């Protein structure tokens, strides 16, 4: 039930943020009216996952025996963004390790 | 020559003599706890400078179009430019670790002390026990026997253990053995079992030769959790999920029917380098425009081109080598349940001896190393992304990785059977097989419980209706 309460709270916060961010008042009202359906969906999703565990997988990124050398890299400022309403960078996938992006061919070493 | 098993020996009875079956296994000793291997996080490279954030600033001037500016860089290794596409080269004869048991044969294998073939696993101790003379022993640890404890960072190319060799297309899963006790023929379907009993003389016959059908692995991790312990874990898991469980499931729930299964996996050691490249954003300013209910929040941010490189080794990455189990599509199966109870304490795996499987079922490997490489690459790339995450924590508006590169310098492949207690329930109306699985080493339990849909639907609709009613009431008060 803790998960359920958390989901409901998140749904309400989501709706509240919608309300405060909308330019026209009509969008805010519509978002508020969607609170009921959103709560219903949150209840369904939370309990469904608790029973069926369809979202569970082996967490090998953290559970496998990994020994890594210090991470190296570069950070170069290339642009500025002004006046955006996005809270995060578009396409943020820093925590979505399993989302594959363009693959650069590897060095031609025997495997 | 392989090392023999190590029970106390006082002489072997003449061939063909068959002692009567022994009694139940000796009393159990408490098993030692599992020892998971912790991951080592990589130190982070210097993140971008911390950025002051301005909240609720007065109305700001119109936003100029984004401009490109240069800034200080952190000297380090950038992602290498795209190399010409090259197909992965697989040497025709990769180095092979010979794991064949030459001291065991296909057919009759006897207790070294009394000569009985009634040998089974005692799950309470993880040791083999002779049912006749009660002698207990264990096979040699696979890591030590095969020299798998060498430096993974020194791995180059592909090294495979002989039990992980490619499956011959014409190899049958059905093996016919001639009983050395009486000469009768005994048929064993290695897709489900690795032993059989002679109907005539009651000898137990086992499969130990590495025939090229994927049935005999390099190593086996014995069950260490008893049937009763597994039943209790499954019962506890299901009892927490009774309210919305399918009525028929609850009526037919009999956790005593849980089955011990050895499932086939590949343990992969890898020596890897990886590069990722993308863009990250650092917040410079946050402000609002408008008044009252029409306030809108805006953000200014600096955009960085970000590259990261990490070298790492991975030890005993565990990959399903049964194509059926590797299918984790939750719309059509619940194999993700079995995937979730990984990892196992694979360092405790022992050399292959089919006697460990007597009394349990098994599934044989049906996928070659080449077929598992895409999954390995995917997992290694995910590990690399996880390893570099801490180094970009300074990008408080997130990072969008756009390119990734993986250089697998060396891998070592060992096939192994891992022990799972599996309770299954077939939901006819959805044609879905639900599993509750228990890791028979660590005890980790996960399951899929079929849902009584109308109950959950009723609760969801009720909740939605109540909340909607409250919202409408609130709006009504405002409008009034």
PDB file of N, CA, C and O in Angstrom, chain A residues 21 23 79-91, chain B residues 54 60-66 281-289 295-303 396-398 400:
ATOM      1  N   UNK A  21       1.848  25.070 -14.754  1.00  0.00           N
ATOM      2  CA  UNK A  21       2.651  25.377 -15.924  1.00  0.00           C
ATOM      3  C   UNK A  21       1.827  25.799 -17.131  1.00  0.00           C
ATOM      4  O   UNK A  21       2.364  26.280 -18.107  1.00  0.00           O
ATOM      5  N   UNK A  23      -0.372  27.712 -19.689  1.00  0.00           N
ATOM      6  CA  UNK A  23      -0.579  29.120 -19.979  1.00  0.00           C
ATOM      7  C   UNK A  23      -2.037  29.515 -19.803  1.00  0.00           C
ATOM      8  O   UNK A  23      -2.371  30.477 -19.154  1.00  0.00           O
ATOM      9  N   UNK A  79      26.998  25.035 -26.304  1.00  0.00           N
ATOM     10  CA  UNK A  79      25.778  25.762 -26.613  1.00  0.00           C
ATOM     11  C   UNK A  79      25.165  26.298 -25.314  1.00  0.00           C
ATOM     12  O   UNK A  79      25.611  25.941 -24.206  1.00  0.00           O
ATOM     13  N   UNK A  80      24.179  27.139 -25.479  1.00  0.00           N
ATOM     14  CA  UNK A  80      23.389  27.622 -24.341  1.00  0.00           C
ATOM     15  C   UNK A  80      21.927  27.543 -24.723  1.00  0.00           C
ATOM     16  O   UNK A  80      21.570  27.724 -25.889  1.00  0.00           O
ATOM     17  N   UNK A  81      21.109  27.289 -23.754  1.00  0.00           N
ATOM     18  CA  UNK A  81      19.671  27.258 -23.978  1.00  0.00           C
ATOM     19  C   UNK A  81      19.050  28.303 -23.070  1.00  0.00           C
ATOM     20  O   UNK A  81      19.382  28.377 -21.878  1.00  0.00           O
ATOM     21  N   UNK A  82      18.163  29.108 -23.629  1.00  0.00           N
ATOM     22  CA  UNK A  82      17.519  30.154 -22.835  1.00  0.00           C
ATOM     23  C   UNK A  82      16.005  30.035 -22.964  1.00  0.00           C
ATOM     24  O   UNK A  82      15.482  29.799 -24.054  1.00  0.00           O
ATOM     25  N   UNK A  83      15.359  30.191 -21.846  1.00  0.00           N
ATOM     26  CA  UNK A  83      13.909  30.284 -21.845  1.00  0.00           C
ATOM     27  C   UNK A  83      13.186  28.998 -22.193  1.00  0.00           C
ATOM     28  O   UNK A  83      12.067  29.022 -22.693  1.00  0.00           O
ATOM     29  N   UNK A  84      13.781  27.864 -21.910  1.00  0.00           N
ATOM     30  CA  UNK A  84      13.082  26.607 -22.178  1.00  0.00           C
ATOM     31  C   UNK A  84      12.170  26.266 -21.000  1.00  0.00           C
ATOM     32  O   UNK A  84      12.440  26.645 -19.861  1.00  0.00           O
ATOM     33  N   UNK A  85      11.097  25.562 -21.297  1.00  0.00           N
ATOM     34  CA  UNK A  85      10.201  25.130 -20.228  1.00  0.00           C
ATOM     35  C   UNK A  85      10.481  23.685 -19.825  1.00  0.00           C
ATOM     36  O   UNK A  85       9.834  23.159 -18.927  1.00  0.00           O
ATOM     37  N   UNK A  86      11.406  23.030 -20.509  1.00  0.00           N
ATOM     38  CA  UNK A  86      11.755  21.651 -20.136  1.00  0.00           C
ATOM     39  C   UNK A  86      12.543  21.638 -18.831  1.00  0.00           C
ATOM     40  O   UNK A  86      13.480  22.412 -18.666  1.00  0.00           O
ATOM     41  N   UNK A  87      12.172  20.702 -17.942  1.00  0.00           N
ATOM     42  CA  UNK A  87      12.904  20.579 -16.681  1.00  0.00           C
ATOM     43  C   UNK A  87      14.182  19.766 -16.853  1.00  0.00           C
ATOM     44  O   UNK A  87      15.095  19.863 -16.045  1.00  0.00           O
ATOM     45  N   UNK A  88      14.215  18.905 -17.861  1.00  0.00           N
ATOM     46  CA  UNK A  88      15.376  18.058 -18.108  1.00  0.00           C
ATOM     47  C   UNK A  88      15.764  18.175 -19.575  1.00  0.00           C
ATOM     48  O   UNK A  88      14.967  18.606 -20.414  1.00  0.00           O
ATOM     49  N   UNK A  89      16.961  17.756 -19.885  1.00  0.00           N
ATOM     50  CA  UNK A  89      17.391  17.752 -21.273  1.00  0.00           C
ATOM     51  C   UNK A  89      16.494  16.815 -22.073  1.00  0.00           C
ATOM     52  O   UNK A  89      16.046  15.776 -21.571  1.00  0.00           O
ATOM     53  N   UNK A  90      16.234  17.179 -23.292  1.00  0.00           N
ATOM     54  CA  UNK A  90      15.384  16.351 -24.142  1.00  0.00           C
ATOM     55  C   UNK A  90      16.075  15.010 -24.397  1.00  0.00           C
ATOM     56  O   UNK A  90      17.231  14.965 -24.808  1.00  0.00           O
ATOM     57  N   UNK A  91      15.372  13.923 -24.132  1.00  0.00           N
ATOM     58  CA  UNK A  91      15.943  12.595 -24.368  1.00  0.00           C
ATOM     59  C   UNK A  91      16.857  12.109 -23.269  1.00  0.00           C
ATOM     60  O   UNK A  91      17.669  11.207 -23.501  1.00  0.00           O
TER      61      UNK A  91
ATOM     62  N   UNK B  54      18.798  30.612  -9.667  1.00  0.00           N
ATOM     63  CA  UNK B  54      17.971  31.741  -9.271  1.00  0.00           C
ATOM     64  C   UNK B  54      16.508  31.331  -9.322  1.00  0.00           C
ATOM     65  O   UNK B  54      16.039  30.859 -10.350  1.00  0.00           O
ATOM     66  N   UNK B  60      11.845  38.178 -17.007  1.00  0.00           N
ATOM     67  CA  UNK B  60      13.139  38.211 -17.681  1.00  0.00           C
ATOM     68  C   UNK B  60      12.981  38.774 -19.078  1.00  0.00           C
ATOM     69  O   UNK B  60      11.896  38.765 -19.651  1.00  0.00           O
ATOM     70  N   UNK B  61      14.072  39.275 -19.618  1.00  0.00           N
ATOM     71  CA  UNK B  61      14.021  39.751 -21.002  1.00  0.00           C
ATOM     72  C   UNK B  61      13.764  38.583 -21.945  1.00  0.00           C
ATOM     73  O   UNK B  61      13.989  37.440 -21.577  1.00  0.00           O
ATOM     74  N   UNK B  62      13.316  38.906 -23.135  1.00  0.00           N
ATOM     75  CA  UNK B  62      13.054  37.831 -24.091  1.00  0.00           C
ATOM     76  C   UNK B  62      14.301  36.983 -24.286  1.00  0.00           C
ATOM     77  O   UNK B  62      15.424  37.490 -24.307  1.00  0.00           O
ATOM     78  N   UNK B  63      14.087  35.708 -24.430  1.00  0.00           N
ATOM     79  CA  UNK B  63      15.215  34.792 -24.551  1.00  0.00           C
ATOM     80  C   UNK B  63      15.860  34.925 -25.911  1.00  0.00           C
ATOM     81  O   UNK B  63      15.178  34.839 -26.936  1.00  0.00           O
ATOM     82  N   UNK B  64      17.182  35.170 -25.916  1.00  0.00           N
ATOM     83  CA  UNK B  64      17.872  35.216 -27.210  1.00  0.00           C
ATOM     84  C   UNK B  64      18.015  33.814 -27.765  1.00  0.00           C
ATOM     85  O   UNK B  64      17.931  32.841 -27.033  1.00  0.00           O
ATOM     86  N   UNK B  65      18.247  33.722 -29.043  1.00  0.00           N
ATOM     87  CA  UNK B  65      18.453  32.387 -29.611  1.00  0.00           C
ATOM     88  C   UNK B  65      19.723  31.777 -29.041  1.00  0.00           C
ATOM     89  O   UNK B  65      20.656  32.490 -28.678  1.00  0.00           O
ATOM     90  N   UNK B  66      19.768  30.462 -28.923  1.00  0.00           N
ATOM     91  CA  UNK B  66      20.958  29.806 -28.392  1.00  0.00           C
ATOM     92  C   UNK B  66      22.193  30.169 -29.207  1.00  0.00           C
ATOM     93  O   UNK B  66      22.142  30.283 -30.430  1.00  0.00           O
ATOM     94  N   UNK B 281      23.300  18.886 -19.849  1.00  0.00           N
ATOM     95  CA  UNK B 281      22.915  20.268 -19.575  1.00  0.00           C
ATOM     96  C   UNK B 281      23.088  20.600 -18.098  1.00  0.00           C
ATOM     97  O   UNK B 281      22.783  19.781 -17.223  1.00  0.00           O
ATOM     98  N   UNK B 282      23.587  21.822 -17.874  1.00  0.00           N
ATOM     99  CA  UNK B 282      23.757  22.340 -16.515  1.00  0.00           C
ATOM    100  C   UNK B 282      22.856  23.559 -16.355  1.00  0.00           C
ATOM    101  O   UNK B 282      22.899  24.483 -17.184  1.00  0.00           O
ATOM    102  N   UNK B 283      22.069  23.553 -15.313  1.00  0.00           N
ATOM    103  CA  UNK B 283      21.133  24.655 -15.087  1.00  0.00           C
ATOM    104  C   UNK B 283      21.893  25.927 -14.739  1.00  0.00           C
ATOM    105  O   UNK B 283      22.788  25.937 -13.896  1.00  0.00           O
ATOM    106  N   UNK B 284      21.548  27.029 -15.409  1.00  0.00           N
ATOM    107  CA  UNK B 284      22.148  28.329 -15.114  1.00  0.00           C
ATOM    108  C   UNK B 284      21.178  29.238 -14.387  1.00  0.00           C
ATOM    109  O   UNK B 284      21.563  30.016 -13.535  1.00  0.00           O
ATOM    110  N   UNK B 285      19.913  29.143 -14.724  1.00  0.00           N
ATOM    111  CA  UNK B 285      18.964  30.087 -14.156  1.00  0.00           C
ATOM    112  C   UNK B 285      17.555  29.516 -14.269  1.00  0.00           C
ATOM    113  O   UNK B 285      17.218  28.864 -15.260  1.00  0.00           O
ATOM    114  N   UNK B 286      16.779  29.765 -13.233  1.00  0.00           N
ATOM    115  CA  UNK B 286      15.367  29.367 -13.281  1.00  0.00           C
ATOM    116  C   UNK B 286      14.533  30.573 -12.873  1.00  0.00           C
ATOM    117  O   UNK B 286      14.844  31.236 -11.882  1.00  0.00           O
ATOM    118  N   UNK B 287      13.490  30.867 -13.602  1.00  0.00           N
ATOM    119  CA  UNK B 287      12.698  32.055 -13.304  1.00  0.00           C
ATOM    120  C   UNK B 287      11.266  31.838 -13.776  1.00  0.00           C
ATOM    121  O   UNK B 287      10.977  30.921 -14.561  1.00  0.00           O
ATOM    122  N   UNK B 288      10.394  32.685 -13.290  1.00  0.00           N
ATOM    123  CA  UNK B 288       8.987  32.570 -13.669  1.00  0.00           C
ATOM    124  C   UNK B 288       8.538  33.859 -14.351  1.00  0.00           C
ATOM    125  O   UNK B 288       9.069  34.941 -14.081  1.00  0.00           O
ATOM    126  N   UNK B 289       7.548  33.716 -15.208  1.00  0.00           N
ATOM    127  CA  UNK B 289       6.918  34.855 -15.857  1.00  0.00           C
ATOM    128  C   UNK B 289       5.415  34.751 -15.639  1.00  0.00           C
ATOM    129  O   UNK B 289       4.877  33.654 -15.497  1.00  0.00           O
ATOM    130  N   UNK B 295       1.381  31.930 -14.013  1.00  0.00           N
ATOM    131  CA  UNK B 295       2.842  31.900 -13.900  1.00  0.00           C
ATOM    132  C   UNK B 295       3.410  30.696 -14.641  1.00  0.00           C
ATOM    133  O   UNK B 295       2.857  29.592 -14.586  1.00  0.00           O
ATOM    134  N   UNK B 296       4.505  30.913 -15.323  1.00  0.00           N
ATOM    135  CA  UNK B 296       5.187  29.836 -16.041  1.00  0.00           C
ATOM    136  C   UNK B 296       6.669  29.871 -15.690  1.00  0.00           C
ATOM    137  O   UNK B 296       7.266  30.942 -15.611  1.00  0.00           O
ATOM    138  N   UNK B 297       7.221  28.692 -15.472  1.00  0.00           N
ATOM    139  CA  UNK B 297       8.635  28.597 -15.104  1.00  0.00           C
ATOM    140  C   UNK B 297       9.481  28.360 -16.353  1.00  0.00           C
ATOM    141  O   UNK B 297       9.123  27.522 -17.198  1.00  0.00           O
ATOM    142  N   UNK B 298      10.584  29.079 -16.431  1.00  0.00           N
ATOM    143  CA  UNK B 298      11.522  28.936 -17.555  1.00  0.00           C
ATOM    144  C   UNK B 298      12.918  28.609 -17.011  1.00  0.00           C
ATOM    145  O   UNK B 298      13.235  28.905 -15.861  1.00  0.00           O
ATOM    146  N   UNK B 299      13.720  28.016 -17.883  1.00  0.00           N
ATOM    147  CA  UNK B 299      15.067  27.609 -17.477  1.00  0.00           C
ATOM    148  C   UNK B 299      16.089  28.065 -18.522  1.00  0.00           C
ATOM    149  O   UNK B 299      15.825  27.997 -19.723  1.00  0.00           O
ATOM    150  N   UNK B 300      17.249  28.497 -18.037  1.00  0.00           N
ATOM    151  CA  UNK B 300      18.415  28.722 -18.894  1.00  0.00           C
ATOM    152  C   UNK B 300      19.452  27.649 -18.544  1.00  0.00           C
ATOM    153  O   UNK B 300      19.603  27.306 -17.360  1.00  0.00           O
ATOM    154  N   UNK B 301      20.135  27.147 -19.551  1.00  0.00           N
ATOM    155  CA  UNK B 301      21.084  26.060 -19.279  1.00  0.00           C
ATOM    156  C   UNK B 301      22.263  26.135 -20.231  1.00  0.00           C
ATOM    157  O   UNK B 301      22.150  26.645 -21.344  1.00  0.00           O
ATOM    158  N   UNK B 302      23.403  25.632 -19.767  1.00  0.00           N
ATOM    159  CA  UNK B 302      24.565  25.451 -20.631  1.00  0.00           C
ATOM    160  C   UNK B 302      24.554  24.026 -21.163  1.00  0.00           C
ATOM    161  O   UNK B 302      24.251  23.076 -20.423  1.00  0.00           O
ATOM    162  N   UNK B 303      24.906  23.890 -22.421  1.00  0.00           N
ATOM    163  CA  UNK B 303      24.913  22.573 -23.061  1.00  0.00           C
ATOM    164  C   UNK B 303      26.362  22.144 -23.282  1.00  0.00           C
ATOM    165  O   UNK B 303      27.162  22.918 -23.813  1.00  0.00           O
ATOM    166  N   UNK B 396      22.985  18.554 -13.848  1.00  0.00           N
ATOM    167  CA  UNK B 396      21.760  18.465 -13.064  1.00  0.00           C
ATOM    168  C   UNK B 396      20.500  18.482 -13.914  1.00  0.00           C
ATOM    169  O   UNK B 396      19.409  18.257 -13.405  1.00  0.00           O
ATOM    170  N   UNK B 397      20.619  18.757 -15.206  1.00  0.00           N
ATOM    171  CA  UNK B 397      19.462  18.646 -16.092  1.00  0.00           C
ATOM    172  C   UNK B 397      19.550  17.367 -16.946  1.00  0.00           C
ATOM    173  O   UNK B 397      18.786  17.180 -17.890  1.00  0.00           O
ATOM    174  N   UNK B 398      20.464  16.503 -16.584  1.00  0.00           N
ATOM    175  CA  UNK B 398      20.528  15.201 -17.236  1.00  0.00           C
ATOM    176  C   UNK B 398      21.485  15.141 -18.404  1.00  0.00           C
ATOM    177  O   UNK B 398      22.081  16.144 -18.816  1.00  0.00           O
ATOM    178  N   UNK B 400      21.964  13.172 -22.294  1.00  0.00           N
ATOM    179  CA  UNK B 400      21.382  12.367 -23.373  1.00  0.00           C
ATOM    180  C   UNK B 400      22.537  11.672 -24.102  1.00  0.00           C
ATOM    181  O   UNK B 400      23.272  12.316 -24.869  1.00  0.00           O
TER     182      UNK B 400
END
